Amino acid sequence: QDGEMTYFIKRFDRVGHKGKRHVEDFAQLGGRNRETKYRSSMEQVAKLIETFCTFPAVEKVKLLRLTLFSFLVGNEDMHLKNFSIIRNQDIISLTPAYDLLNTTIILPQPEEELALPLNARKNKLRREDFLEYFARDRLGLTERIIDKITTDFANIRPQWEALLDVSFLSDKMKEKYLQVVNERFARIFQ
């Protein structure tokens, strides 16, 4: 009514008006709290999936997609409280992704590329870190699955620029955002 933009989300942890689904974030699962949510690693996230998820192989594919997406868009704040599991009847799986935003465009000199280290690093991450070390060696994904994921990202890349172009970001922020996406895509997919 007042002309302001509003963003609505549908909560994945609710059923109807009063029903709740059990959700735990990875800080809780790993014995961490708000103050220690950055004291972990992507390898530990994978171990928590192995420990708690009903079908860990399926969830590891989701984890790789989420990790790549976060890196590519400049989401440098994917700490343990931004990964969660949900119980739906007898199945425990990752929740839908949330808190996915480019944190680099507001910082003059971003210090990290990931909130949690991958292959003992938060910076200067390379294709090998994501696709060989993490996807193949740590998550145990097959080359066929890894190729499918990289093909999917390459195929949707043009849509990112189109969506960014019609976003409500300022031209300066759009330029910074696109610069991050282009540089990181080049590192992973070329």
PDB file of C-alpha atoms in Angstrom:
ATOM      1  CA  GLN A   1       0.000   0.000   0.000  1.00  0.00           C
ATOM      2  CA  ASP A   2       2.843   2.418   0.725  1.00  0.00           C
ATOM      3  CA  GLY A   3       4.763   1.582  -2.458  1.00  0.00           C
ATOM      4  CA  GLU A   4       7.629  -0.160  -0.655  1.00  0.00           C
ATOM      5  CA  MET A   5       8.993  -3.408  -2.047  1.00  0.00           C
ATOM      6  CA  THR A   6       8.225  -6.507   0.007  1.00  0.00           C
ATOM      7  CA  TYR A   7       9.900  -9.887  -0.140  1.00  0.00           C
ATOM      8  CA  PHE A   8       7.874 -12.904   0.962  1.00  0.00           C
ATOM      9  CA  ILE A   9       9.237 -16.331   1.732  1.00  0.00           C
ATOM     10  CA  LYS A  10       7.503 -19.581   2.500  1.00  0.00           C
ATOM     11  CA  ARG A  11       8.900 -21.267   5.598  1.00  0.00           C
ATOM     12  CA  PHE A  12      10.072 -24.803   4.952  1.00  0.00           C
ATOM     13  CA  ASP A  13       9.895 -25.702   8.647  1.00  0.00           C
ATOM     14  CA  ARG A  14       6.138 -25.177   8.963  1.00  0.00           C
ATOM     15  CA  VAL A  15       3.192 -27.382   8.060  1.00  0.00           C
ATOM     16  CA  GLY A  16      -0.112 -25.554   7.844  1.00  0.00           C
ATOM     17  CA  HIS A  17      -0.707 -22.825  10.403  1.00  0.00           C
ATOM     18  CA  LYS A  18       0.579 -24.513  13.546  1.00  0.00           C
ATOM     19  CA  GLY A  19       2.560 -27.592  12.545  1.00  0.00           C
ATOM     20  CA  LYS A  20       6.344 -27.587  12.792  1.00  0.00           C
ATOM     21  CA  ARG A  21       8.995 -29.758  11.221  1.00  0.00           C
ATOM     22  CA  HIS A  22      12.101 -30.550  13.226  1.00  0.00           C
ATOM     23  CA  VAL A  23      15.092 -28.552  11.924  1.00  0.00           C
ATOM     24  CA  GLU A  24      18.644 -28.409  13.277  1.00  0.00           C
ATOM     25  CA  ASP A  25      21.449 -26.303  11.896  1.00  0.00           C
ATOM     26  CA  PHE A  26      24.950 -27.675  11.533  1.00  0.00           C
ATOM     27  CA  ALA A  27      26.266 -25.588  14.415  1.00  0.00           C
ATOM     28  CA  GLN A  28      23.898 -27.489  16.701  1.00  0.00           C
ATOM     29  CA  LEU A  29      24.787 -30.822  15.085  1.00  0.00           C
ATOM     30  CA  GLY A  30      28.506 -30.132  15.423  1.00  0.00           C
ATOM     31  CA  GLY A  31      28.358 -28.866  19.001  1.00  0.00           C
ATOM     32  CA  ARG A  32      28.993 -25.234  18.040  1.00  0.00           C
ATOM     33  CA  ASN A  33      27.101 -22.016  18.759  1.00  0.00           C
ATOM     34  CA  ARG A  34      26.713 -18.523  17.292  1.00  0.00           C
ATOM     35  CA  GLU A  35      30.166 -17.523  18.483  1.00  0.00           C
ATOM     36  CA  THR A  36      31.876 -20.623  17.046  1.00  0.00           C
ATOM     37  CA  LYS A  37      29.865 -21.084  13.830  1.00  0.00           C
ATOM     38  CA  TYR A  38      32.936 -20.273  11.708  1.00  0.00           C
ATOM     39  CA  ARG A  39      35.194 -22.806  13.476  1.00  0.00           C
ATOM     40  CA  SER A  40      34.690 -25.734  11.173  1.00  0.00           C
ATOM     41  CA  SER A  41      35.326 -26.714   7.563  1.00  0.00           C
ATOM     42  CA  MET A  42      33.480 -27.864   4.481  1.00  0.00           C
ATOM     43  CA  GLU A  43      34.924 -31.318   5.137  1.00  0.00           C
ATOM     44  CA  GLN A  44      33.221 -31.287   8.551  1.00  0.00           C
ATOM     45  CA  VAL A  45      29.936 -30.263   6.902  1.00  0.00           C
ATOM     46  CA  ALA A  46      30.269 -33.348   4.677  1.00  0.00           C
ATOM     47  CA  LYS A  47      30.921 -35.554   7.729  1.00  0.00           C
ATOM     48  CA  LEU A  48      27.800 -34.218   9.438  1.00  0.00           C
ATOM     49  CA  ILE A  49      25.788 -35.105   6.336  1.00  0.00           C
ATOM     50  CA  GLU A  50      27.212 -38.641   6.469  1.00  0.00           C
ATOM     51  CA  THR A  51      26.319 -38.912  10.146  1.00  0.00           C
ATOM     52  CA  PHE A  52      22.808 -37.477  10.184  1.00  0.00           C
ATOM     53  CA  CYS A  53      21.181 -37.681   6.734  1.00  0.00           C
ATOM     54  CA  THR A  54      19.121 -40.671   5.674  1.00  0.00           C
ATOM     55  CA  PHE A  55      20.538 -40.676   2.135  1.00  0.00           C
ATOM     56  CA  PRO A  56      23.935 -38.981   2.415  1.00  0.00           C
ATOM     57  CA  ALA A  57      24.921 -39.635  -1.216  1.00  0.00           C
ATOM     58  CA  VAL A  58      21.948 -37.560  -2.409  1.00  0.00           C
ATOM     59  CA  GLU A  59      22.657 -34.794   0.084  1.00  0.00           C
ATOM     60  CA  LYS A  60      26.330 -34.632  -0.907  1.00  0.00           C
ATOM     61  CA  VAL A  61      25.280 -33.757  -4.461  1.00  0.00           C
ATOM     62  CA  LYS A  62      23.172 -30.934  -3.009  1.00  0.00           C
ATOM     63  CA  LEU A  63      26.123 -29.829  -0.878  1.00  0.00           C
ATOM     64  CA  LEU A  64      28.418 -29.575  -3.887  1.00  0.00           C
ATOM     65  CA  ARG A  65      25.826 -27.525  -5.797  1.00  0.00           C
ATOM     66  CA  LEU A  66      25.311 -25.228  -2.816  1.00  0.00           C
ATOM     67  CA  THR A  67      29.041 -24.818  -2.209  1.00  0.00           C
ATOM     68  CA  LEU A  68      29.733 -23.996  -5.853  1.00  0.00           C
ATOM     69  CA  PHE A  69      26.780 -21.610  -6.029  1.00  0.00           C
ATOM     70  CA  SER A  70      27.872 -19.772  -2.891  1.00  0.00           C
ATOM     71  CA  PHE A  71      31.411 -19.418  -4.191  1.00  0.00           C
ATOM     72  CA  LEU A  72      30.310 -18.304  -7.660  1.00  0.00           C
ATOM     73  CA  VAL A  73      27.937 -15.580  -6.435  1.00  0.00           C
ATOM     74  CA  GLY A  74      30.278 -14.264  -3.754  1.00  0.00           C
ATOM     75  CA  ASN A  75      28.391 -15.607  -0.744  1.00  0.00           C
ATOM     76  CA  GLU A  76      31.235 -15.584   1.748  1.00  0.00           C
ATOM     77  CA  ASP A  77      29.035 -16.130   4.792  1.00  0.00           C
ATOM     78  CA  MET A  78      28.016 -19.809   4.510  1.00  0.00           C
ATOM     79  CA  HIS A  79      28.846 -20.730   8.106  1.00  0.00           C
ATOM     80  CA  LEU A  80      27.485 -23.680  10.101  1.00  0.00           C
ATOM     81  CA  LYS A  81      24.209 -21.939  10.944  1.00  0.00           C
ATOM     82  CA  ASN A  82      23.451 -21.608   7.219  1.00  0.00           C
ATOM     83  CA  PHE A  83      23.365 -25.373   6.684  1.00  0.00           C
ATOM     84  CA  SER A  84      20.496 -27.317   8.262  1.00  0.00           C
ATOM     85  CA  ILE A  85      18.765 -30.673   8.202  1.00  0.00           C
ATOM     86  CA  ILE A  86      15.046 -31.265   8.385  1.00  0.00           C
ATOM     87  CA  ARG A  87      13.039 -34.301   9.408  1.00  0.00           C
ATOM     88  CA  ASN A  88      10.125 -35.107   7.119  1.00  0.00           C
ATOM     89  CA  GLN A  89       8.446 -38.222   8.483  1.00  0.00           C
ATOM     90  CA  ASP A  90      11.316 -40.751   8.669  1.00  0.00           C
ATOM     91  CA  ILE A  91      13.621 -38.981   6.200  1.00  0.00           C
ATOM     92  CA  ILE A  92      16.358 -36.592   7.320  1.00  0.00           C
ATOM     93  CA  SER A  93      17.747 -34.383   4.556  1.00  0.00           C
ATOM     94  CA  LEU A  94      19.275 -30.976   3.953  1.00  0.00           C
ATOM     95  CA  THR A  95      16.795 -28.147   4.164  1.00  0.00           C
ATOM     96  CA  PRO A  96      16.199 -25.950   1.163  1.00  0.00           C
ATOM     97  CA  ALA A  97      19.066 -23.469   0.902  1.00  0.00           C
ATOM     98  CA  TYR A  98      18.683 -20.119   2.633  1.00  0.00           C
ATOM     99  CA  ASP A  99      20.655 -16.932   3.280  1.00  0.00           C
ATOM    100  CA  LEU A 100      22.212 -17.036  -0.194  1.00  0.00           C
ATOM    101  CA  LEU A 101      23.448 -13.588  -1.080  1.00  0.00           C
ATOM    102  CA  ASN A 102      26.497 -11.879  -2.463  1.00  0.00           C
ATOM    103  CA  THR A 103      28.331 -10.503   0.559  1.00  0.00           C
ATOM    104  CA  THR A 104      31.329  -9.289  -1.437  1.00  0.00           C
ATOM    105  CA  ILE A 105      29.666  -6.364  -3.194  1.00  0.00           C
ATOM    106  CA  ILE A 106      29.267  -4.366   0.012  1.00  0.00           C
ATOM    107  CA  LEU A 107      32.864  -4.865   1.151  1.00  0.00           C
ATOM    108  CA  PRO A 108      35.670  -2.677  -0.208  1.00  0.00           C
ATOM    109  CA  GLN A 109      38.222  -5.512   0.048  1.00  0.00           C
ATOM    110  CA  PRO A 110      36.619  -8.902   0.774  1.00  0.00           C
ATOM    111  CA  GLU A 111      39.012 -11.050   2.784  1.00  0.00           C
ATOM    112  CA  GLU A 112      37.644 -14.534   2.155  1.00  0.00           C
ATOM    113  CA  GLU A 113      35.952 -16.489  -0.614  1.00  0.00           C
ATOM    114  CA  LEU A 114      34.301 -19.022   1.709  1.00  0.00           C
ATOM    115  CA  ALA A 115      33.299 -18.744   5.359  1.00  0.00           C
ATOM    116  CA  LEU A 116      34.448 -22.291   6.096  1.00  0.00           C
ATOM    117  CA  PRO A 117      37.778 -23.535   4.767  1.00  0.00           C
ATOM    118  CA  LEU A 118      37.875 -26.029   1.931  1.00  0.00           C
ATOM    119  CA  ASN A 119      41.095 -27.976   1.493  1.00  0.00           C
ATOM    120  CA  ALA A 120      42.463 -25.882   4.411  1.00  0.00           C
ATOM    121  CA  ARG A 121      41.878 -22.606   2.528  1.00  0.00           C
ATOM    122  CA  LYS A 122      39.295 -19.835   2.418  1.00  0.00           C
ATOM    123  CA  ASN A 123      40.973 -17.942  -0.446  1.00  0.00           C
ATOM    124  CA  LYS A 124      42.465 -18.514  -3.861  1.00  0.00           C
ATOM    125  CA  LEU A 125      40.266 -21.539  -4.363  1.00  0.00           C
ATOM    126  CA  ARG A 126      40.638 -23.329  -7.667  1.00  0.00           C
ATOM    127  CA  ARG A 127      38.744 -25.760  -9.834  1.00  0.00           C
ATOM    128  CA  GLU A 128      40.806 -28.600  -8.346  1.00  0.00           C
ATOM    129  CA  ASP A 129      39.728 -27.683  -4.813  1.00  0.00           C
ATOM    130  CA  PHE A 130      36.042 -27.948  -5.661  1.00  0.00           C
ATOM    131  CA  LEU A 131      35.850 -30.645  -8.312  1.00  0.00           C
ATOM    132  CA  GLU A 132      38.714 -32.981  -7.524  1.00  0.00           C
ATOM    133  CA  TYR A 133      39.509 -32.604  -3.834  1.00  0.00           C
ATOM    134  CA  PHE A 134      36.011 -31.861  -2.501  1.00  0.00           C
ATOM    135  CA  ALA A 135      33.608 -33.435  -5.007  1.00  0.00           C
ATOM    136  CA  ARG A 136      35.549 -36.540  -5.939  1.00  0.00           C
ATOM    137  CA  ASP A 137      37.863 -37.219  -2.992  1.00  0.00           C
ATOM    138  CA  ARG A 138      35.843 -35.983  -0.005  1.00  0.00           C
ATOM    139  CA  LEU A 139      32.236 -36.342  -1.159  1.00  0.00           C
ATOM    140  CA  GLY A 140      32.861 -39.469  -3.222  1.00  0.00           C
ATOM    141  CA  LEU A 141      30.926 -38.216  -6.245  1.00  0.00           C
ATOM    142  CA  THR A 142      31.437 -39.889  -9.608  1.00  0.00           C
ATOM    143  CA  GLU A 143      32.865 -38.094 -12.635  1.00  0.00           C
ATOM    144  CA  ARG A 144      29.449 -38.402 -14.310  1.00  0.00           C
ATOM    145  CA  ILE A 145      27.730 -36.543 -11.466  1.00  0.00           C
ATOM    146  CA  ILE A 146      30.470 -33.905 -11.285  1.00  0.00           C
ATOM    147  CA  ASP A 147      30.247 -33.370 -15.060  1.00  0.00           C
ATOM    148  CA  LYS A 148      26.452 -33.025 -14.828  1.00  0.00           C
ATOM    149  CA  ILE A 149      26.754 -30.390 -12.116  1.00  0.00           C
ATOM    150  CA  THR A 150      29.380 -28.377 -13.988  1.00  0.00           C
ATOM    151  CA  THR A 151      27.336 -28.592 -17.199  1.00  0.00           C
ATOM    152  CA  ASP A 152      24.243 -27.376 -15.343  1.00  0.00           C
ATOM    153  CA  PHE A 153      26.123 -24.361 -13.984  1.00  0.00           C
ATOM    154  CA  ALA A 154      27.603 -23.547 -17.387  1.00  0.00           C
ATOM    155  CA  ASN A 155      24.155 -23.779 -19.006  1.00  0.00           C
ATOM    156  CA  ILE A 156      22.462 -21.440 -16.532  1.00  0.00           C
ATOM    157  CA  ARG A 157      25.272 -18.886 -16.502  1.00  0.00           C
ATOM    158  CA  PRO A 158      23.630 -16.588 -19.126  1.00  0.00           C
ATOM    159  CA  GLN A 159      20.461 -16.452 -17.019  1.00  0.00           C
ATOM    160  CA  TRP A 160      22.403 -15.054 -14.061  1.00  0.00           C
ATOM    161  CA  GLU A 161      23.423 -12.004 -16.037  1.00  0.00           C
ATOM    162  CA  ALA A 162      19.859 -11.510 -17.293  1.00  0.00           C
ATOM    163  CA  LEU A 163      18.464 -11.725 -13.751  1.00  0.00           C
ATOM    164  CA  LEU A 164      21.116  -9.386 -12.451  1.00  0.00           C
ATOM    165  CA  ASP A 165      20.286  -6.900 -15.189  1.00  0.00           C
ATOM    166  CA  VAL A 166      16.627  -6.648 -14.082  1.00  0.00           C
ATOM    167  CA  SER A 167      17.421  -6.655 -10.356  1.00  0.00           C
ATOM    168  CA  PHE A 168      16.906  -3.646  -8.113  1.00  0.00           C
ATOM    169  CA  LEU A 169      20.618  -3.303  -7.391  1.00  0.00           C
ATOM    170  CA  SER A 170      22.283  -0.039  -8.326  1.00  0.00           C
ATOM    171  CA  ASP A 171      24.330  -0.040 -11.522  1.00  0.00           C
ATOM    172  CA  LYS A 172      27.515   0.060  -9.434  1.00  0.00           C
ATOM    173  CA  MET A 173      26.430  -2.974  -7.389  1.00  0.00           C
ATOM    174  CA  LYS A 174      25.376  -4.839 -10.545  1.00  0.00           C
ATOM    175  CA  GLU A 175      28.807  -4.201 -12.018  1.00  0.00           C
ATOM    176  CA  LYS A 176      30.579  -5.460  -8.875  1.00  0.00           C
ATOM    177  CA  TYR A 177      28.306  -8.505  -8.700  1.00  0.00           C
ATOM    178  CA  LEU A 178      28.908  -9.405 -12.345  1.00  0.00           C
ATOM    179  CA  GLN A 179      32.647  -8.945 -11.893  1.00  0.00           C
ATOM    180  CA  VAL A 180      32.651 -11.484  -9.038  1.00  0.00           C
ATOM    181  CA  VAL A 181      30.546 -13.971 -11.005  1.00  0.00           C
ATOM    182  CA  ASN A 182      32.664 -13.643 -14.156  1.00  0.00           C
ATOM    183  CA  GLU A 183      35.978 -14.003 -12.327  1.00  0.00           C
ATOM    184  CA  ARG A 184      34.859 -17.012 -10.316  1.00  0.00           C
ATOM    185  CA  PHE A 185      33.171 -18.743 -13.245  1.00  0.00           C
ATOM    186  CA  ALA A 186      36.409 -18.366 -15.197  1.00  0.00           C
ATOM    187  CA  ARG A 187      38.361 -19.991 -12.362  1.00  0.00           C
ATOM    188  CA  ILE A 188      36.063 -22.998 -12.111  1.00  0.00           C
ATOM    189  CA  PHE A 189      34.776 -23.596 -15.629  1.00  0.00           C
ATOM    190  CA  GLN A 190      37.519 -22.469 -18.033  1.00  0.00           C
TER     191      GLN A 190
END
